[in-house]
CSV table of C-alpha atoms in Angstrom, one decimal:
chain,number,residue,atom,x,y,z
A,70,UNK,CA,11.7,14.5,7.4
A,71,UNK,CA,9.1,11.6,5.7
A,72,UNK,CA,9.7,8.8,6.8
A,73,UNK,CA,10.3,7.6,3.1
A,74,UNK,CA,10.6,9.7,0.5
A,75,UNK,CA,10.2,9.1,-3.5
A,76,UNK,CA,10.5,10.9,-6.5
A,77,UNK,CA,7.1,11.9,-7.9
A,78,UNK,CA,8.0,11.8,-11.7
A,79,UNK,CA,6.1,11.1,-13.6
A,80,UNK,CA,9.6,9.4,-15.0
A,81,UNK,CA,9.1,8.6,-18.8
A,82,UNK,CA,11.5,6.3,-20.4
A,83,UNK,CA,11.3,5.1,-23.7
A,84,UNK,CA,10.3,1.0,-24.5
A,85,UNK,CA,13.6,-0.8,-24.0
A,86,UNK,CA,15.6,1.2,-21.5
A,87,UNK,CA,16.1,1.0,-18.0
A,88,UNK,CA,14.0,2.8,-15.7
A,89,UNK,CA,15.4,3.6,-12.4
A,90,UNK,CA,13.4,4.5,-9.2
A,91,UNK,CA,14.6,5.5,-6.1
A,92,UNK,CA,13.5,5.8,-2.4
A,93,UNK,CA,15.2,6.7,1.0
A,94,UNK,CA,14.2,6.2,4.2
A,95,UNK,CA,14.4,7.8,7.5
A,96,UNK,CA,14.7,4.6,9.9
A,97,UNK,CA,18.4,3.2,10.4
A,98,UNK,CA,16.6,0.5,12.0
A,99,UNK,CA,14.9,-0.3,9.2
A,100,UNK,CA,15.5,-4.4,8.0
A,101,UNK,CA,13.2,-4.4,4.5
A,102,UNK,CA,12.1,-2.6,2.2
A,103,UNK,CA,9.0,-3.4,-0.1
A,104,UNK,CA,8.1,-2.2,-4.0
A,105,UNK,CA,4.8,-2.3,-4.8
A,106,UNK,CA,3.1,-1.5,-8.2
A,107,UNK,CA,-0.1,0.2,-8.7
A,108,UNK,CA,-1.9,0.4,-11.9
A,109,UNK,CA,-4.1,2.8,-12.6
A,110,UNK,CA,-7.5,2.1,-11.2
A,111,UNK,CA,-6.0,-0.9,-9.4
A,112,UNK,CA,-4.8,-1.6,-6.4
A,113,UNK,CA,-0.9,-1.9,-5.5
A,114,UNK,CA,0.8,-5.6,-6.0
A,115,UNK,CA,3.9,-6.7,-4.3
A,116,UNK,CA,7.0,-7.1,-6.9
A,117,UNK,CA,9.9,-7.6,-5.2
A,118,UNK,CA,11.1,-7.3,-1.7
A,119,UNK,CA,15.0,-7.1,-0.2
A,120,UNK,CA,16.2,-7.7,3.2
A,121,UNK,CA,19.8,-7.6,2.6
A,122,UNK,CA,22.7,-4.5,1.5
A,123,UNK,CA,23.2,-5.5,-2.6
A,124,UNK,CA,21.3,-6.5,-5.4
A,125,UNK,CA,18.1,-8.6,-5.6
A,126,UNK,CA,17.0,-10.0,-9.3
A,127,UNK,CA,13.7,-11.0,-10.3
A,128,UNK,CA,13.4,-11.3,-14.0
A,129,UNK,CA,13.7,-7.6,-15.3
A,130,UNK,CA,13.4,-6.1,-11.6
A,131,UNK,CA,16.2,-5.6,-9.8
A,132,UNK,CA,16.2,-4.1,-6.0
A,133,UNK,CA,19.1,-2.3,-4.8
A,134,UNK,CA,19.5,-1.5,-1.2
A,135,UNK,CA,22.1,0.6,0.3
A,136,UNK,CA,21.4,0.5,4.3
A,137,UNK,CA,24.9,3.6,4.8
A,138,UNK,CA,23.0,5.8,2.5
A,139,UNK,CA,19.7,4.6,3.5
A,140,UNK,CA,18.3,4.3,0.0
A,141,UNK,CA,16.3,1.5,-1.8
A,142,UNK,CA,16.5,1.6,-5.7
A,143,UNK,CA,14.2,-0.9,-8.3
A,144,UNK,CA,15.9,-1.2,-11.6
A,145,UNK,CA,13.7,-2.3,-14.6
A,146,UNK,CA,15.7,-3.8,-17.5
A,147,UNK,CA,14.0,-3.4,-21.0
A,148,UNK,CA,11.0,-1.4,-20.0
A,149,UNK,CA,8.1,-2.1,-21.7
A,150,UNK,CA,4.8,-0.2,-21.7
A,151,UNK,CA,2.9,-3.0,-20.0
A,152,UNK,CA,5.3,-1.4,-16.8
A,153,UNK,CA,3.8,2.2,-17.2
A,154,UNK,CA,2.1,2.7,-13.4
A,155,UNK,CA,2.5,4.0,-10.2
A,156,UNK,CA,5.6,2.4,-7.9
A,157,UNK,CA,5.3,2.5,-3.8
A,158,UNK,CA,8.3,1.9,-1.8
A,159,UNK,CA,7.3,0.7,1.9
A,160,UNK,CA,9.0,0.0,4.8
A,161,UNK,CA,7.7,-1.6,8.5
A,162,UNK,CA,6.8,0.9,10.7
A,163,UNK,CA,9.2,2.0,13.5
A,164,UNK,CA,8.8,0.2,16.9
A,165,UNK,CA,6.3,-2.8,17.4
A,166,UNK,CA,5.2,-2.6,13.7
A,167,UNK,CA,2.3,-5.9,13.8
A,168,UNK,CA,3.5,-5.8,10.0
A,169,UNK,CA,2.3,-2.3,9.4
A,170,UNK,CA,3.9,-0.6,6.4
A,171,UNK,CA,4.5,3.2,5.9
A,172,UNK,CA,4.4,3.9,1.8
A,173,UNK,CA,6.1,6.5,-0.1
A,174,UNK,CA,3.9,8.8,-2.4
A,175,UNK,CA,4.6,6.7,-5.3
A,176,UNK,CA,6.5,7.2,-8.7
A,177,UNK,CA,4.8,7.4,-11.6
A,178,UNK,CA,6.1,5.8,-14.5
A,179,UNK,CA,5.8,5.9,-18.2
A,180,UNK,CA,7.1,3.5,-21.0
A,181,UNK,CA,6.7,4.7,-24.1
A,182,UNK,CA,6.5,3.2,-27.5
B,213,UNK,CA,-9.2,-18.4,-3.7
B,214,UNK,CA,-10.7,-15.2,-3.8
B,215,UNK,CA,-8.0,-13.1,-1.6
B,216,UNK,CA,-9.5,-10.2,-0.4
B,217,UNK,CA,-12.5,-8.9,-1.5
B,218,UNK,CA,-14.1,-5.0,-1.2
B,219,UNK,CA,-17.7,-4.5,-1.5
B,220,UNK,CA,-19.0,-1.8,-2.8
B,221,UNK,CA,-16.8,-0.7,-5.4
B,222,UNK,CA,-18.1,2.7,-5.9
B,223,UNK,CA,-20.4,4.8,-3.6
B,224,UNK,CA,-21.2,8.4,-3.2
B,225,UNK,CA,-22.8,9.9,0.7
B,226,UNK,CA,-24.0,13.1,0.9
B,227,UNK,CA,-22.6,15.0,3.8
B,228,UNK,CA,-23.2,13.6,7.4
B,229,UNK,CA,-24.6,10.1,5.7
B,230,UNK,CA,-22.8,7.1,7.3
B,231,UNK,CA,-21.8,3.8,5.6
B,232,UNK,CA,-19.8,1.0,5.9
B,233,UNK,CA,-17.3,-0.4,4.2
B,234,UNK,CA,-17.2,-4.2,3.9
B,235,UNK,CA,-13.6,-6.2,3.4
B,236,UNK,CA,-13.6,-9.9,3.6
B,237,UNK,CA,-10.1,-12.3,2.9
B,238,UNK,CA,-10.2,-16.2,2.6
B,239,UNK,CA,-6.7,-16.5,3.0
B,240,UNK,CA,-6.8,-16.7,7.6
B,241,UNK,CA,-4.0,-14.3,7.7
B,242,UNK,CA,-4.1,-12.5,11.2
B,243,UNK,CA,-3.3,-9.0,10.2
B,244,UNK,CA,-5.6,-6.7,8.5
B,245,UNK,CA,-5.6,-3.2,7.8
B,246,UNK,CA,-7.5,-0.1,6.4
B,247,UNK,CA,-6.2,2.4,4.0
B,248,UNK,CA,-6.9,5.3,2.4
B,249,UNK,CA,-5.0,6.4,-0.8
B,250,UNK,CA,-5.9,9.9,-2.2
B,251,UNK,CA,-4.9,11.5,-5.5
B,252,UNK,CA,-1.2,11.4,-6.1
B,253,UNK,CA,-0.9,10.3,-2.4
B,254,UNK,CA,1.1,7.2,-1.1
B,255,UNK,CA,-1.3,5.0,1.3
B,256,UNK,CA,-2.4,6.2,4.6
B,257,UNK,CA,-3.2,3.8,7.4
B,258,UNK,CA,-6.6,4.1,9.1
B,259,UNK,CA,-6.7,1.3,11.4
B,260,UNK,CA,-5.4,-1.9,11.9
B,261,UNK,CA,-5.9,-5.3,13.6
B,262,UNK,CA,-3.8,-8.1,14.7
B,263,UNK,CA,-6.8,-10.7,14.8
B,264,UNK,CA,-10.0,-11.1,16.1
B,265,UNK,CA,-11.5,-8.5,18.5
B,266,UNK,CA,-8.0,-6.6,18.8
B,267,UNK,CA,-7.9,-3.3,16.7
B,268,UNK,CA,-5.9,0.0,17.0
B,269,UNK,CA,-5.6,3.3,15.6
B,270,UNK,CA,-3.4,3.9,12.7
B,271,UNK,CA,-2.2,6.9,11.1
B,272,UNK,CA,-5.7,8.6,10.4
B,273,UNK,CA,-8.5,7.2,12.3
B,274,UNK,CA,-10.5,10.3,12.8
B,275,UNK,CA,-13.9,10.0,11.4
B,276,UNK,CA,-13.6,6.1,11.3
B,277,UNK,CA,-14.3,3.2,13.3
B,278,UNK,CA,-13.7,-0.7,12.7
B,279,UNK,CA,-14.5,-4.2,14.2
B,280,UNK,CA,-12.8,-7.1,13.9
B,281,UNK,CA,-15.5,-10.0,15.2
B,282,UNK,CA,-14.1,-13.1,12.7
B,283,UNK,CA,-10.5,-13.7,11.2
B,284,UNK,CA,-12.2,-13.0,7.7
B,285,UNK,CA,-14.4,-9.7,8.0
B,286,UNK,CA,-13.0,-6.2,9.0
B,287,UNK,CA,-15.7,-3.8,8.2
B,288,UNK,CA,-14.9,-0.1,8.1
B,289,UNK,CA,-17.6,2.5,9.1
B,290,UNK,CA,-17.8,5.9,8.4
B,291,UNK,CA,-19.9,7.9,10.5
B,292,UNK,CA,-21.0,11.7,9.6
B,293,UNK,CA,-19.4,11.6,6.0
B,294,UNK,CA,-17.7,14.7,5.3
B,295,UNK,CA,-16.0,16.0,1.8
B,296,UNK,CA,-12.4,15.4,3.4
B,297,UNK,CA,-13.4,11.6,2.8
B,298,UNK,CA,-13.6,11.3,-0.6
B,299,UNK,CA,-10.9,9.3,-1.5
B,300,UNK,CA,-10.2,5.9,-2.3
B,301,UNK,CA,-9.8,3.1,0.8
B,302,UNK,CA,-8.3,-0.4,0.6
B,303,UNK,CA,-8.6,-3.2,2.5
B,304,UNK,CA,-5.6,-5.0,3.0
B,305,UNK,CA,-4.7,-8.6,4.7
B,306,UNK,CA,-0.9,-10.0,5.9
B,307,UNK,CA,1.3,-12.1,8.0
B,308,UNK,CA,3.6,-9.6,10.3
B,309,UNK,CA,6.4,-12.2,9.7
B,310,UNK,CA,6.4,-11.4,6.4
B,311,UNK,CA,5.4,-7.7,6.1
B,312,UNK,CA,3.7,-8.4,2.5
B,313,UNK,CA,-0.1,-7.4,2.6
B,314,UNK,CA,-2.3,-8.1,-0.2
B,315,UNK,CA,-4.9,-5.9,-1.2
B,316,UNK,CA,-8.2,-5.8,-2.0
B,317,UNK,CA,-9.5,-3.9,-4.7
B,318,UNK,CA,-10.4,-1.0,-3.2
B,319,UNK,CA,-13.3,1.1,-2.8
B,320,UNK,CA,-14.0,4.5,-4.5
B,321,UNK,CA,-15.6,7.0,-2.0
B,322,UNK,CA,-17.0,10.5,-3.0
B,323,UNK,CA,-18.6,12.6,-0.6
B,324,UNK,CA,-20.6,15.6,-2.2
């Protein structure tokens, strides 16, 4: 089993809605989880981060962690197509991380007009 | 502050060439690490080190070596280019308290 897992997508969503990725993970031991967005051509950003079981708000983000189920959701409220990229879920490494990260393959995301 | 920065931005080796990579970060974070990100591919990590003069192997060092002399420089060499490293490779730099790295801009790599 990947150690975290994404859906690919692409995941196309029209401008407006909510756009809903997801992302479990392998480690139990696992404390936080990370969600990075990539545009194309770019290189990935850091848009919100979670520590704790629950919701997380940040503007029109929201993380969603679920530590039982062992899956990390990132919510985006009124989608425009400025938010049409590439989203990486990470988490630490296992054991002695030295703030190493492992990354999901990424879900690509479209917003359409 | 300029973050971290990747020189070049675009390079292509022929087969068995050898280069390096150049990453440099003004922001005296300990932790820096190498990455490679091919197409439709989450991030690999190369190598990785925890300050100056201290490096280890991450998930796919083969074909790759670094040094770490200064908190601010963490070159990456390739030696003996080969197709299977075409891809693109960030340079990344972080506090292990934290877990958030910042990236550089990456560099786009095309071996022919």
């Amino acid at each position: 089993q990947k150690e975290v897992e994404q859906n690919s997508g692409p995941l196309s969503v029209p401008e407006g809605a909510i756009a809903s990725l997801n992302c479990t993970y392998s480690d139990r031991g696992s404390q936080s989880f990370f969600w990075y967005r990539q545009y194309s051509g770019k290189s990935p950003e850091l848009i919100m981060f979670i520590y704790s079981n629950g919701d997380k708000e940040d503007g029109r983000f929201t993380a969603q962690l679920n530590k039982a189920s062992q899956y990390v959701s990132l919510l985006i409220r009124d989608s425009q197509p400025s938010d049409s990229a590439t989203y990486l879920c990470a988490v630490p490494a296992g054991g002695t991380s030295y703030g190493k990260l492992t990354f999901g393959q990424g879900t690509i995301l479209t917003v359409h007009p | 502050n300029a973050g971290v920065t990747q020189t070049p931005k675009f390079r292509i080796l022929k087969i068995g060439q050898s280069m390096t990579l150049q990453c440099t970060q003004d922001m005296n974070h300990n932790y820096m690490y190498w990455y490679r990100q091919d197409p439709g591919m989450g991030l690999k990590l190369i190598y990785y080190s925890v300050g100056a003069g201290i490096t280890d192997k991450g998930e796919v060092p083969n074909g790759y070596n670094v040094s770490r002399s200064t908190t601010e420089d963490f070159p990456l060499r390739l030696e003996l280019a080969a197709p299977s490293q075409t891809s693109v490779y960030f340079c990344a730099a972080g506090q292990a308290t934290y877990n958030e790295q910042f990236f550089g801009p990456g560099t786009r790599l095309t071996v022919l």
